[in-house]
Structure formats: structure tokens, C-alpha cells
mmCIF file of C-alpha atoms in Angstrom:
data_model
loop_
_atom_site.group_PDB
_atom_site.id
_atom_site.type_symbol
_atom_site.label_atom_id
_atom_site.label_comp_id
_atom_site.label_asym_id
_atom_site.label_seq_id
_atom_site.Cartn_x
_atom_site.Cartn_y
_atom_site.Cartn_z
ATOM 1 C CA MET A 141 7.442 -19.261 -25.632
ATOM 2 C CA PRO A 142 7.077 -16.019 -23.641
ATOM 3 C CA ILE A 143 7.485 -12.118 -24.513
ATOM 4 C CA LYS A 144 9.909 -10.460 -22.598
ATOM 5 C CA ILE A 145 9.268 -7.012 -21.736
ATOM 6 C CA PRO A 146 9.425 -4.624 -18.507
ATOM 7 C CA GLN A 147 7.406 -5.366 -15.605
ATOM 8 C CA ASN A 148 6.312 -1.959 -15.481
ATOM 9 C CA LEU A 149 5.231 -1.611 -19.178
ATOM 10 C CA PRO A 150 0.874 -1.170 -18.943
ATOM 11 C CA ALA A 151 0.729 -3.929 -21.704
ATOM 12 C CA HIS A 152 2.642 -6.217 -18.635
ATOM 13 C CA ASP A 153 -0.482 -6.402 -16.601
ATOM 14 C CA VAL A 154 -2.550 -6.768 -19.535
ATOM 15 C CA LEU A 155 -1.664 -10.004 -21.509
ATOM 16 C CA ARG A 156 -0.814 -11.430 -18.149
ATOM 17 C CA ARG A 157 -4.738 -11.268 -17.116
ATOM 18 C CA GLU A 158 -5.530 -12.571 -20.958
ATOM 19 C CA GLY A 159 -3.369 -15.170 -20.243
ATOM 20 C CA VAL A 160 -0.132 -14.573 -22.525
ATOM 21 C CA MET A 161 2.594 -15.842 -21.245
ATOM 22 C CA VAL A 162 4.934 -12.167 -20.224
ATOM 23 C CA MET A 163 8.526 -12.485 -18.564
ATOM 24 C CA SER A 164 10.375 -9.958 -16.571
ATOM 25 C CA GLU A 165 13.963 -9.171 -17.604
ATOM 26 C CA GLU A 166 14.969 -10.595 -13.988
ATOM 27 C CA THR A 167 13.489 -14.094 -14.901
ATOM 28 C CA ALA A 168 14.853 -14.191 -18.301
ATOM 29 C CA LEU A 169 18.435 -14.059 -16.782
ATOM 30 C CA ARG A 170 17.667 -16.580 -14.623
ATOM 31 C CA GLN A 171 16.395 -18.970 -16.919
ATOM 32 C CA ASP A 172 18.506 -22.479 -17.252
ATOM 33 C CA ILE A 173 17.344 -24.440 -20.648
ATOM 34 C CA ARG A 174 17.232 -28.282 -20.606
ATOM 35 C CA PRO A 175 15.376 -30.980 -23.083
ATOM 36 C CA LEU A 176 12.236 -31.547 -21.238
ATOM 37 C CA ARG A 177 11.471 -35.521 -20.437
ATOM 38 C CA ILE A 178 8.662 -36.434 -21.517
ATOM 39 C CA GLY A 179 6.759 -39.557 -21.295
ATOM 40 C CA LEU A 180 3.751 -41.212 -23.260
ATOM 41 C CA VAL A 181 1.853 -44.197 -22.034
ATOM 42 C CA ASN A 182 0.512 -45.642 -24.857
ATOM 43 C CA LEU A 183 -2.618 -47.629 -24.217
ATOM 44 C CA MET A 184 -3.699 -48.301 -27.760
ATOM 45 C CA PRO A 185 -3.467 -51.149 -29.408
ATOM 46 C CA LYS A 186 -2.031 -49.480 -32.814
ATOM 47 C CA LYS A 187 1.485 -48.146 -30.990
ATOM 48 C CA VAL A 188 2.880 -46.786 -34.116
ATOM 49 C CA GLN A 189 0.238 -45.245 -35.230
ATOM 50 C CA THR A 190 -0.527 -43.451 -31.794
ATOM 51 C CA GLU A 191 2.829 -42.568 -31.047
ATOM 52 C CA THR A 192 3.307 -40.677 -34.264
ATOM 53 C CA GLN A 193 0.407 -38.639 -33.901
ATOM 54 C CA PHE A 194 1.647 -37.837 -30.337
ATOM 55 C CA ALA A 195 5.132 -37.263 -31.552
ATOM 56 C CA ARG A 196 3.861 -34.768 -34.255
ATOM 57 C CA LEU A 197 2.621 -32.663 -32.081
ATOM 58 C CA ILE A 198 4.673 -32.633 -28.861
ATOM 59 C CA GLY A 199 7.732 -32.736 -31.140
ATOM 60 C CA ALA A 200 6.235 -29.263 -33.132
ATOM 61 C CA THR A 201 7.653 -26.519 -30.642
ATOM 62 C CA PRO A 202 11.239 -25.056 -30.625
ATOM 63 C CA LEU A 203 12.004 -26.838 -27.546
ATOM 64 C CA GLN A 204 14.152 -29.813 -27.613
ATOM 65 C CA ILE A 205 12.033 -32.701 -26.163
ATOM 66 C CA ASP A 206 12.938 -36.036 -24.910
ATOM 67 C CA LEU A 207 10.178 -38.839 -25.831
ATOM 68 C CA THR A 208 10.139 -41.874 -23.503
ATOM 69 C CA LEU A 209 7.580 -44.647 -24.439
ATOM 70 C CA ILE A 210 5.908 -46.206 -21.462
ATOM 71 C CA ARG A 211 3.908 -49.692 -21.512
ATOM 72 C CA MET A 212 2.047 -51.871 -18.798
ATOM 73 C CA THR A 213 4.207 -54.249 -17.983
ATOM 74 C CA GLU A 214 1.993 -57.461 -17.790
ATOM 75 C CA HIS A 215 -0.040 -56.367 -20.363
ATOM 76 C CA GLN A 216 0.182 -58.021 -24.014
ATOM 77 C CA SER A 217 -0.244 -56.299 -27.172
ATOM 78 C CA LYS A 218 -1.919 -58.564 -30.004
ATOM 79 C CA ASN A 219 -1.505 -55.607 -32.594
ATOM 80 C CA THR A 220 2.011 -54.418 -32.247
ATOM 81 C CA SER A 221 4.860 -56.722 -32.173
ATOM 82 C CA ALA A 222 6.872 -57.718 -29.908
ATOM 83 C CA GLU A 223 10.006 -56.519 -31.718
ATOM 84 C CA HIS A 224 8.739 -52.994 -31.852
ATOM 85 C CA LEU A 225 7.319 -52.881 -28.337
ATOM 86 C CA GLU A 226 11.314 -54.530 -27.635
ATOM 87 C CA ALA A 227 12.953 -52.108 -29.695
ATOM 88 C CA PHE A 228 11.164 -48.889 -28.113
ATOM 89 C CA TYR A 229 8.929 -49.261 -24.939
ATOM 90 C CA ARG A 230 9.914 -49.365 -21.748
ATOM 91 C CA THR A 231 7.817 -51.000 -19.007
ATOM 92 C CA PHE A 232 6.531 -49.125 -16.690
ATOM 93 C CA GLN A 233 8.223 -50.955 -13.679
ATOM 94 C CA ASP A 234 11.560 -50.349 -15.397
ATOM 95 C CA ALA A 235 10.428 -46.453 -15.699
ATOM 96 C CA LYS A 236 8.881 -45.671 -12.440
ATOM 97 C CA ALA A 237 12.507 -44.964 -10.394
ATOM 98 C CA GLU A 238 13.008 -41.888 -13.244
ATOM 99 C CA LYS A 239 11.525 -38.336 -13.138
ATOM 100 C CA PHE A 240 9.573 -36.671 -16.429
ATOM 101 C CA ASP A 241 8.694 -33.074 -16.959
ATOM 102 C CA GLY A 242 5.456 -34.275 -18.869
ATOM 103 C CA LEU A 243 3.443 -37.173 -19.380
ATOM 104 C CA VAL A 244 0.922 -38.401 -21.685
ATOM 105 C CA ILE A 245 -1.671 -41.189 -20.822
ATOM 106 C CA THR A 246 -3.641 -42.648 -23.775
ATOM 107 C CA GLY A 247 -7.003 -43.722 -23.977
ATOM 108 C CA ALA A 248 -7.262 -47.768 -24.732
ATOM 109 C CA PRO A 249 -10.525 -49.851 -26.356
ATOM 110 C CA ILE A 250 -11.873 -50.715 -23.041
ATOM 111 C CA GLU A 251 -14.447 -48.358 -22.593
ATOM 112 C CA HIS A 252 -17.065 -50.879 -22.019
ATOM 113 C CA LEU A 253 -15.350 -51.993 -18.586
ATOM 114 C CA ASP A 254 -15.514 -51.223 -15.656
ATOM 115 C CA PHE A 255 -12.798 -49.875 -14.428
ATOM 116 C CA GLU A 256 -12.194 -52.275 -11.729
ATOM 117 C CA ASP A 257 -12.304 -55.054 -14.535
ATOM 118 C CA VAL A 258 -9.416 -53.855 -16.684
ATOM 119 C CA SER A 259 -6.943 -56.414 -16.472
ATOM 120 C CA TYR A 260 -3.873 -53.750 -15.322
ATOM 121 C CA TRP A 261 -6.050 -51.413 -13.390
ATOM 122 C CA ASP A 262 -3.980 -51.782 -10.452
ATOM 123 C CA GLU A 263 -0.750 -50.834 -12.170
ATOM 124 C CA LEU A 264 -2.443 -48.364 -13.991
ATOM 125 C CA ARG A 265 -3.789 -46.920 -10.595
ATOM 126 C CA GLU A 266 0.023 -47.532 -8.768
ATOM 127 C CA LEU A 267 1.347 -45.203 -12.312
ATOM 128 C CA PHE A 268 -1.888 -42.074 -11.592
ATOM 129 C CA ASP A 269 -0.302 -41.879 -7.991
ATOM 130 C CA TRP A 270 3.245 -42.168 -9.060
ATOM 131 C CA THR A 271 2.480 -38.811 -11.302
ATOM 132 C CA GLN A 272 1.979 -36.845 -8.230
ATOM 133 C CA THR A 273 5.773 -37.675 -7.006
ATOM 134 C CA ASN A 274 7.673 -37.493 -10.538
ATOM 135 C CA VAL A 275 5.885 -36.034 -13.133
ATOM 136 C CA HIS A 276 5.439 -32.540 -13.182
ATOM 137 C CA HIS A 277 2.374 -32.814 -15.114
ATOM 138 C CA THR A 278 -0.022 -34.977 -16.845
ATOM 139 C CA MET A 279 -2.981 -35.192 -19.893
ATOM 140 C CA GLY A 280 -4.834 -38.280 -19.802
ATOM 141 C CA VAL A 281 -6.426 -38.576 -23.085
ATOM 142 C CA CYS A 282 -10.170 -39.875 -23.914
ATOM 143 C CA TRP A 283 -10.178 -43.284 -21.401
ATOM 144 C CA GLY A 284 -7.081 -42.027 -19.835
ATOM 145 C CA GLY A 285 -8.446 -38.957 -18.680
ATOM 146 C CA MET A 286 -11.209 -40.809 -17.611
ATOM 147 C CA ALA A 287 -9.545 -43.540 -15.578
ATOM 148 C CA MET A 288 -7.561 -40.419 -14.288
ATOM 149 C CA LEU A 289 -10.906 -38.414 -13.133
ATOM 150 C CA HIS A 290 -12.260 -41.599 -11.793
ATOM 151 C CA HIS A 291 -9.240 -42.500 -9.672
ATOM 152 C CA PHE A 292 -8.402 -38.858 -8.281
ATOM 153 C CA HIS A 293 -12.591 -37.680 -8.025
ATOM 154 C CA GLY A 294 -14.445 -40.608 -8.035
ATOM 155 C CA VAL A 295 -16.032 -39.207 -10.712
ATOM 156 C CA PRO A 296 -17.953 -41.805 -13.206
ATOM 157 C CA LYS A 297 -17.914 -42.494 -16.633
ATOM 158 C CA HIS A 298 -21.284 -43.384 -18.396
ATOM 159 C CA ILE A 299 -21.971 -45.689 -21.173
ATOM 160 C CA LEU A 300 -23.813 -43.552 -24.439
ATOM 161 C CA PRO A 301 -26.935 -45.343 -25.958
ATOM 162 C CA ALA A 302 -24.640 -44.938 -29.481
ATOM 163 C CA LYS A 303 -21.448 -43.647 -29.911
ATOM 164 C CA ALA A 304 -20.039 -40.249 -29.950
ATOM 165 C CA PHE A 305 -18.461 -40.251 -33.590
ATOM 166 C CA GLY A 306 -17.715 -37.632 -35.853
ATOM 167 C CA CYS A 307 -16.600 -34.092 -36.057
ATOM 168 C CA PHE A 308 -18.293 -31.952 -32.988
ATOM 169 C CA GLU A 309 -18.337 -28.166 -32.386
ATOM 170 C CA HIS A 310 -16.668 -26.948 -29.416
ATOM 171 C CA GLU A 311 -16.418 -23.721 -27.012
ATOM 172 C CA SER A 312 -13.776 -22.674 -24.949
ATOM 173 C CA ALA A 313 -14.623 -21.526 -21.381
ATOM 174 C CA PRO A 314 -15.684 -17.789 -21.350
ATOM 175 C CA ARG A 315 -13.408 -15.491 -19.843
ATOM 176 C CA SER A 316 -11.193 -17.896 -19.591
ATOM 177 C CA ALA A 317 -7.485 -17.199 -18.774
ATOM 178 C CA SER A 318 -5.864 -20.693 -18.911
ATOM 179 C CA PRO A 319 -2.978 -20.561 -20.554
ATOM 180 C CA PHE A 320 -3.735 -23.950 -21.898
ATOM 181 C CA LEU A 321 -6.404 -22.114 -24.070
ATOM 182 C CA ARG A 322 -3.686 -19.234 -25.403
ATOM 183 C CA GLY A 323 -5.046 -18.507 -28.981
ATOM 184 C CA PHE A 324 -8.127 -20.655 -29.293
ATOM 185 C CA ALA A 325 -10.885 -19.388 -30.806
ATOM 186 C CA ASP A 326 -14.574 -19.324 -29.396
ATOM 187 C CA ARG A 327 -15.779 -22.069 -31.108
ATOM 188 C CA PHE A 328 -14.062 -25.066 -32.944
ATOM 189 C CA ILE A 329 -14.175 -28.466 -34.536
ATOM 190 C CA VAL A 330 -12.804 -31.743 -32.345
ATOM 191 C CA PRO A 331 -12.855 -34.892 -33.666
ATOM 192 C CA VAL A 332 -14.688 -37.352 -30.944
ATOM 193 C CA SER A 333 -14.708 -41.176 -30.634
ATOM 194 C CA ARG A 334 -16.185 -42.846 -27.894
ATOM 195 C CA TRP A 335 -18.947 -45.170 -26.408
ATOM 196 C CA THR A 336 -18.910 -43.001 -23.218
ATOM 197 C CA GLU A 337 -19.193 -39.777 -21.562
ATOM 198 C CA ILE A 338 -18.390 -37.613 -18.581
ATOM 199 C CA ARG A 339 -20.956 -35.543 -17.535
ATOM 200 C CA SER A 340 -21.235 -31.580 -16.196
ATOM 201 C CA GLU A 341 -23.077 -32.090 -13.499
ATOM 202 C CA ASP A 342 -20.554 -34.880 -11.806
ATOM 203 C CA VAL A 343 -17.692 -32.252 -12.609
ATOM 204 C CA ASP A 344 -20.021 -29.404 -10.849
ATOM 205 C CA LEU A 345 -20.053 -31.419 -7.427
ATOM 206 C CA HIS A 346 -15.691 -30.695 -7.936
ATOM 207 C CA PRO A 347 -15.071 -27.265 -7.279
ATOM 208 C CA GLU A 348 -11.117 -27.944 -7.527
ATOM 209 C CA LEU A 349 -12.139 -28.507 -11.273
ATOM 210 C CA GLU A 350 -12.267 -26.418 -14.096
ATOM 211 C CA LEU A 351 -13.872 -27.207 -17.188
ATOM 212 C CA LEU A 352 -12.145 -25.442 -20.484
ATOM 213 C CA VAL A 353 -13.968 -26.799 -23.097
ATOM 214 C CA SER A 354 -17.027 -28.469 -24.295
ATOM 215 C CA SER A 355 -19.517 -29.059 -26.194
ATOM 216 C CA GLU A 356 -23.641 -28.812 -25.866
ATOM 217 C CA GLU A 357 -23.681 -32.258 -27.778
ATOM 218 C CA VAL A 358 -21.190 -34.424 -26.501
ATOM 219 C CA GLY A 359 -20.338 -32.551 -23.160
ATOM 220 C CA PRO A 360 -16.896 -31.641 -21.369
ATOM 221 C CA CYS A 361 -13.915 -31.986 -23.466
ATOM 222 C CA LEU A 362 -10.942 -30.553 -21.375
ATOM 223 C CA ILE A 363 -10.863 -30.343 -18.065
ATOM 224 C CA GLU A 364 -8.059 -28.646 -16.271
ATOM 225 C CA ASP A 365 -7.233 -30.396 -12.142
ATOM 226 C CA ALA A 366 -4.981 -28.095 -10.886
ATOM 227 C CA GLY A 367 -4.468 -29.845 -7.928
ATOM 228 C CA HIS A 368 -2.823 -33.006 -9.337
ATOM 229 C CA ARG A 369 -0.866 -30.974 -12.184
ATOM 230 C CA ALA A 370 -3.289 -32.686 -14.775
ATOM 231 C CA LEU A 371 -5.090 -32.200 -17.765
ATOM 232 C CA TYR A 372 -8.010 -34.283 -18.761
ATOM 233 C CA MET A 373 -8.796 -34.543 -22.302
ATOM 234 C CA PHE A 374 -12.010 -36.424 -23.686
ATOM 235 C CA ASN A 375 -11.571 -36.093 -27.501
ATOM 236 C CA HIS A 376 -9.000 -36.190 -30.533
ATOM 237 C CA LEU A 377 -7.075 -33.326 -31.451
ATOM 238 C CA GLU A 378 -3.998 -35.490 -32.030
ATOM 239 C CA TYR A 379 -6.284 -37.702 -34.756
ATOM 240 C CA ASP A 380 -4.783 -38.010 -38.420
ATOM 241 C CA SER A 381 -7.069 -36.708 -40.989
ATOM 242 C CA THR A 382 -7.869 -40.392 -42.147
ATOM 243 C CA THR A 383 -8.660 -41.736 -38.137
ATOM 244 C CA LEU A 384 -11.887 -41.466 -38.350
ATOM 245 C CA LYS A 385 -12.675 -42.575 -41.795
ATOM 246 C CA GLU A 386 -10.508 -46.031 -40.618
ATOM 247 C CA GLU A 387 -12.419 -46.528 -37.593
ATOM 248 C CA TYR A 388 -15.687 -46.243 -39.823
ATOM 249 C CA ASP A 389 -14.906 -48.790 -41.930
ATOM 250 C CA ARG A 390 -13.386 -51.281 -39.297
ATOM 251 C CA ASP A 391 -16.709 -51.057 -37.849
ATOM 252 C CA ALA A 392 -18.924 -51.245 -40.867
ATOM 253 C CA GLU A 393 -16.337 -54.236 -42.081
ATOM 254 C CA ALA A 394 -17.242 -55.879 -38.255
ATOM 255 C CA LYS A 395 -20.689 -55.430 -38.368
ATOM 256 C CA GLY A 396 -21.012 -56.565 -42.100
ATOM 257 C CA ALA A 397 -23.577 -54.049 -42.908
ATOM 258 C CA PRO A 398 -23.820 -50.098 -43.178
ATOM 259 C CA ILE A 399 -23.764 -48.051 -39.515
ATOM 260 C CA PRO A 400 -23.508 -44.270 -39.139
ATOM 261 C CA LEU A 401 -21.339 -41.777 -40.711
ATOM 262 C CA PRO A 402 -19.418 -40.084 -38.275
ATOM 263 C CA VAL A 403 -20.439 -36.636 -37.968
ATOM 264 C CA ASP A 404 -20.168 -34.094 -39.982
ATOM 265 C CA TYR A 405 -16.540 -35.643 -40.926
ATOM 266 C CA PHE A 406 -17.162 -36.428 -44.719
ATOM 267 C CA PRO A 407 -18.675 -33.978 -47.714
ATOM 268 C CA GLY A 408 -21.271 -33.805 -48.583
ATOM 269 C CA ASP A 409 -21.828 -37.167 -45.969
ATOM 270 C CA ASP A 410 -19.889 -39.205 -48.544
ATOM 271 C CA PRO A 411 -17.577 -41.687 -47.393
ATOM 272 C CA SER A 412 -15.820 -41.921 -50.692
ATOM 273 C CA ALA A 413 -14.738 -38.644 -50.390
ATOM 274 C CA PRO A 414 -11.830 -37.138 -48.722
ATOM 275 C CA PRO A 415 -11.860 -35.675 -45.632
ATOM 276 C CA ALA A 416 -10.779 -32.203 -44.357
ATOM 277 C CA ASN A 417 -8.418 -31.497 -41.397
ATOM 278 C CA ARG A 418 -10.315 -28.779 -39.587
ATOM 279 C CA TRP A 419 -8.468 -29.094 -35.716
ATOM 280 C CA ARG A 420 -5.303 -29.491 -36.960
ATOM 281 C CA ALA A 421 -4.270 -25.632 -35.719
ATOM 282 C CA HIS A 422 -5.903 -26.466 -32.112
ATOM 283 C CA GLY A 423 -4.339 -29.226 -31.764
ATOM 284 C CA HIS A 424 -0.850 -27.793 -32.205
ATOM 285 C CA LEU A 425 -2.277 -25.379 -29.966
ATOM 286 C CA LEU A 426 -3.245 -27.103 -27.279
ATOM 287 C CA TYR A 427 -0.083 -29.274 -26.888
ATOM 288 C CA GLY A 428 2.499 -26.270 -27.946
ATOM 289 C CA ASN A 429 0.442 -24.526 -24.920
ATOM 290 C CA TRP A 430 1.042 -27.636 -22.510
ATOM 291 C CA ILE A 431 4.793 -27.915 -23.795
ATOM 292 C CA ASN A 432 5.145 -24.354 -23.009
ATOM 293 C CA GLN A 433 3.512 -23.959 -19.925
ATOM 294 C CA ILE A 434 5.494 -26.941 -18.286
ATOM 295 C CA TYR A 435 8.875 -24.799 -19.505
ATOM 296 C CA GLN A 436 8.153 -22.202 -17.982
ATOM 297 C CA THR A 437 7.053 -24.095 -14.907
ATOM 298 C CA THR A 438 9.265 -26.990 -14.181
ATOM 299 C CA SER A 439 12.526 -26.757 -12.270
ATOM 300 C CA TYR A 440 15.562 -27.102 -14.012
ATOM 301 C CA ASP A 441 17.024 -29.555 -11.724
ATOM 302 C CA ILE A 442 15.042 -32.988 -12.697
ATOM 303 C CA GLU A 443 15.303 -34.392 -9.414
ATOM 304 C CA MET A 444 13.453 -31.766 -7.579
ATOM 305 C CA ILE A 445 10.107 -32.730 -9.236
ATOM 306 C CA GLY A 446 8.065 -33.833 -6.806
ATOM 307 C CA ALA A 447 10.240 -32.819 -3.857
#
């Protein structure tokens, strides 16, 4: 939340340069408050687990959030009951007449496919374009972020020779005053689980994109696309403490043989040892900053979004 201080106070300009949200008395008097409408386009198979992870972070602010769960219209989920989808989800075609302050588009376990070979790619492209008229700010996560980046800028994803899997140290962009990095440490741990990557050299070809967080080991993590009012997050600050363990156990069982352990995750590389969550604080920071920035910049009249 912002701090209200006099505009002529010396600290005012210093804090603004550092990315701290400051507000003048005049702005505070003009401010009205309403619930923020946030949509979650859930493309993951285990929808209950995913919706819980994102709701935990999106809801951890003093602001009132109206969360709408959205799914692709024709795609049939094999891992979530039809009763759950019917009770709690709306299809994109049903929801697209409405407007949202924020939208999260999750990843999907379809990295091996070319974007154009995904069964719901045409509807997803329609959704991406729809965000430019009906959503104030969008966050694409993992494959969802790669898909948005490809759709709007033609940036390719690249297949990795081995899965990027584990907890990796990441670094905030030096001297960045991005409001989305407010409170971030210079270096911090982020869970990673993907078979593809976005490469820095491809991002560098697009000066309209700003790389906010990256890792020497696993490349770009968080990109801001101000022109499309979007963030692209390729890793998983929303993960629970045991999510990487569950993925490891699933993959090992599917292969029927030992597989590489997630990097720097199990204490002493002992898969029977309970893993420690070392990313929770930065997960709350990122999504709290995102919600706060939406609150500060969205229109009080939601129908004015996209106008």
C-alpha cells in the first residue's frame, strides 16, 4: 500500500526514485475504493491445487479481491471433476464480455508442443488479444508467459537438453525501480520446473521488454511488457513447499527408475527429508506488488478499462 506524504517533503522524490509507492494529499482525497476483479485462467491439470496456490498469494493483501476462475471453452480436463468445473469455473467465452482489473494465465504441461499445435491455441490467442481491451494488467506464468511473449513479440521458446528442475538463485535487475520488485532482495531463491526456456539474446532484440529477474543457471525469470500491460513469469514463486517433491515422485514413478533430484531442494539431497520453503516471502512480495500496482493504476469505473 502507498504512503501518503507531502509532495514537497525531501523524502518524496527519493522514495519515488527507489520505486516506493508515494501518494500526495490531493491524490488520496480523490481516491475511491472498490473490490478488484482478478481472473485466473487455469490451464493446469490439477486445477484445485493450482487455484489454491494462486488464491493464497493474490488474497494476502488488505484489499478486497473478487476472484473469477476461468477455463478454456472446449478443452476437457482429465484430472479435475466435471462437478468442480461446473460449480466454480466459467469458460472464456462466457466471461469475455466482462472486464477485469487483473488476470493470471497459468502454465500448462504441454511444453513439448509447438504453440500452434496446442488444441486450444486459437482460443488462447483470442484471449491474449482480449486482455488488451478488457484487462488492466495481465501476468502470464511459466508456459502461459512464454505463450504470451510468443504471441505479442514472436519470441521463441527453446527445448532444454534436460529439465530445469529445482531451486535456483536469481538476481533482481540492478538499479531497477520497477514497482513489481519493491522489497526484493538482490539475490533470492526461486523454484523452477520446465523443459523449455526463453533466452536473453532473444529478449534483447526487443527493447520494449524489460528483464526484471534472471538466473545465471536457468536464464530469464521475470519480464515486464509495459506496452501490453503484462508481466511474464517463467518460474514458480507460487509453489507450495512440497510441490517439487510431488513432481519428483510422479516423474520417478512414471519412469520406474531413479531420476535426477531437484537441484538444491532436499536437505542433504535426501529425498526423504522434508524440504524447506525458501521462496515464500518473495512470492508474497511479487503478487502483493502486482495487486498494489493494479489498485493504484486501474480505473475506479471498471467499464473504463481498455477505453
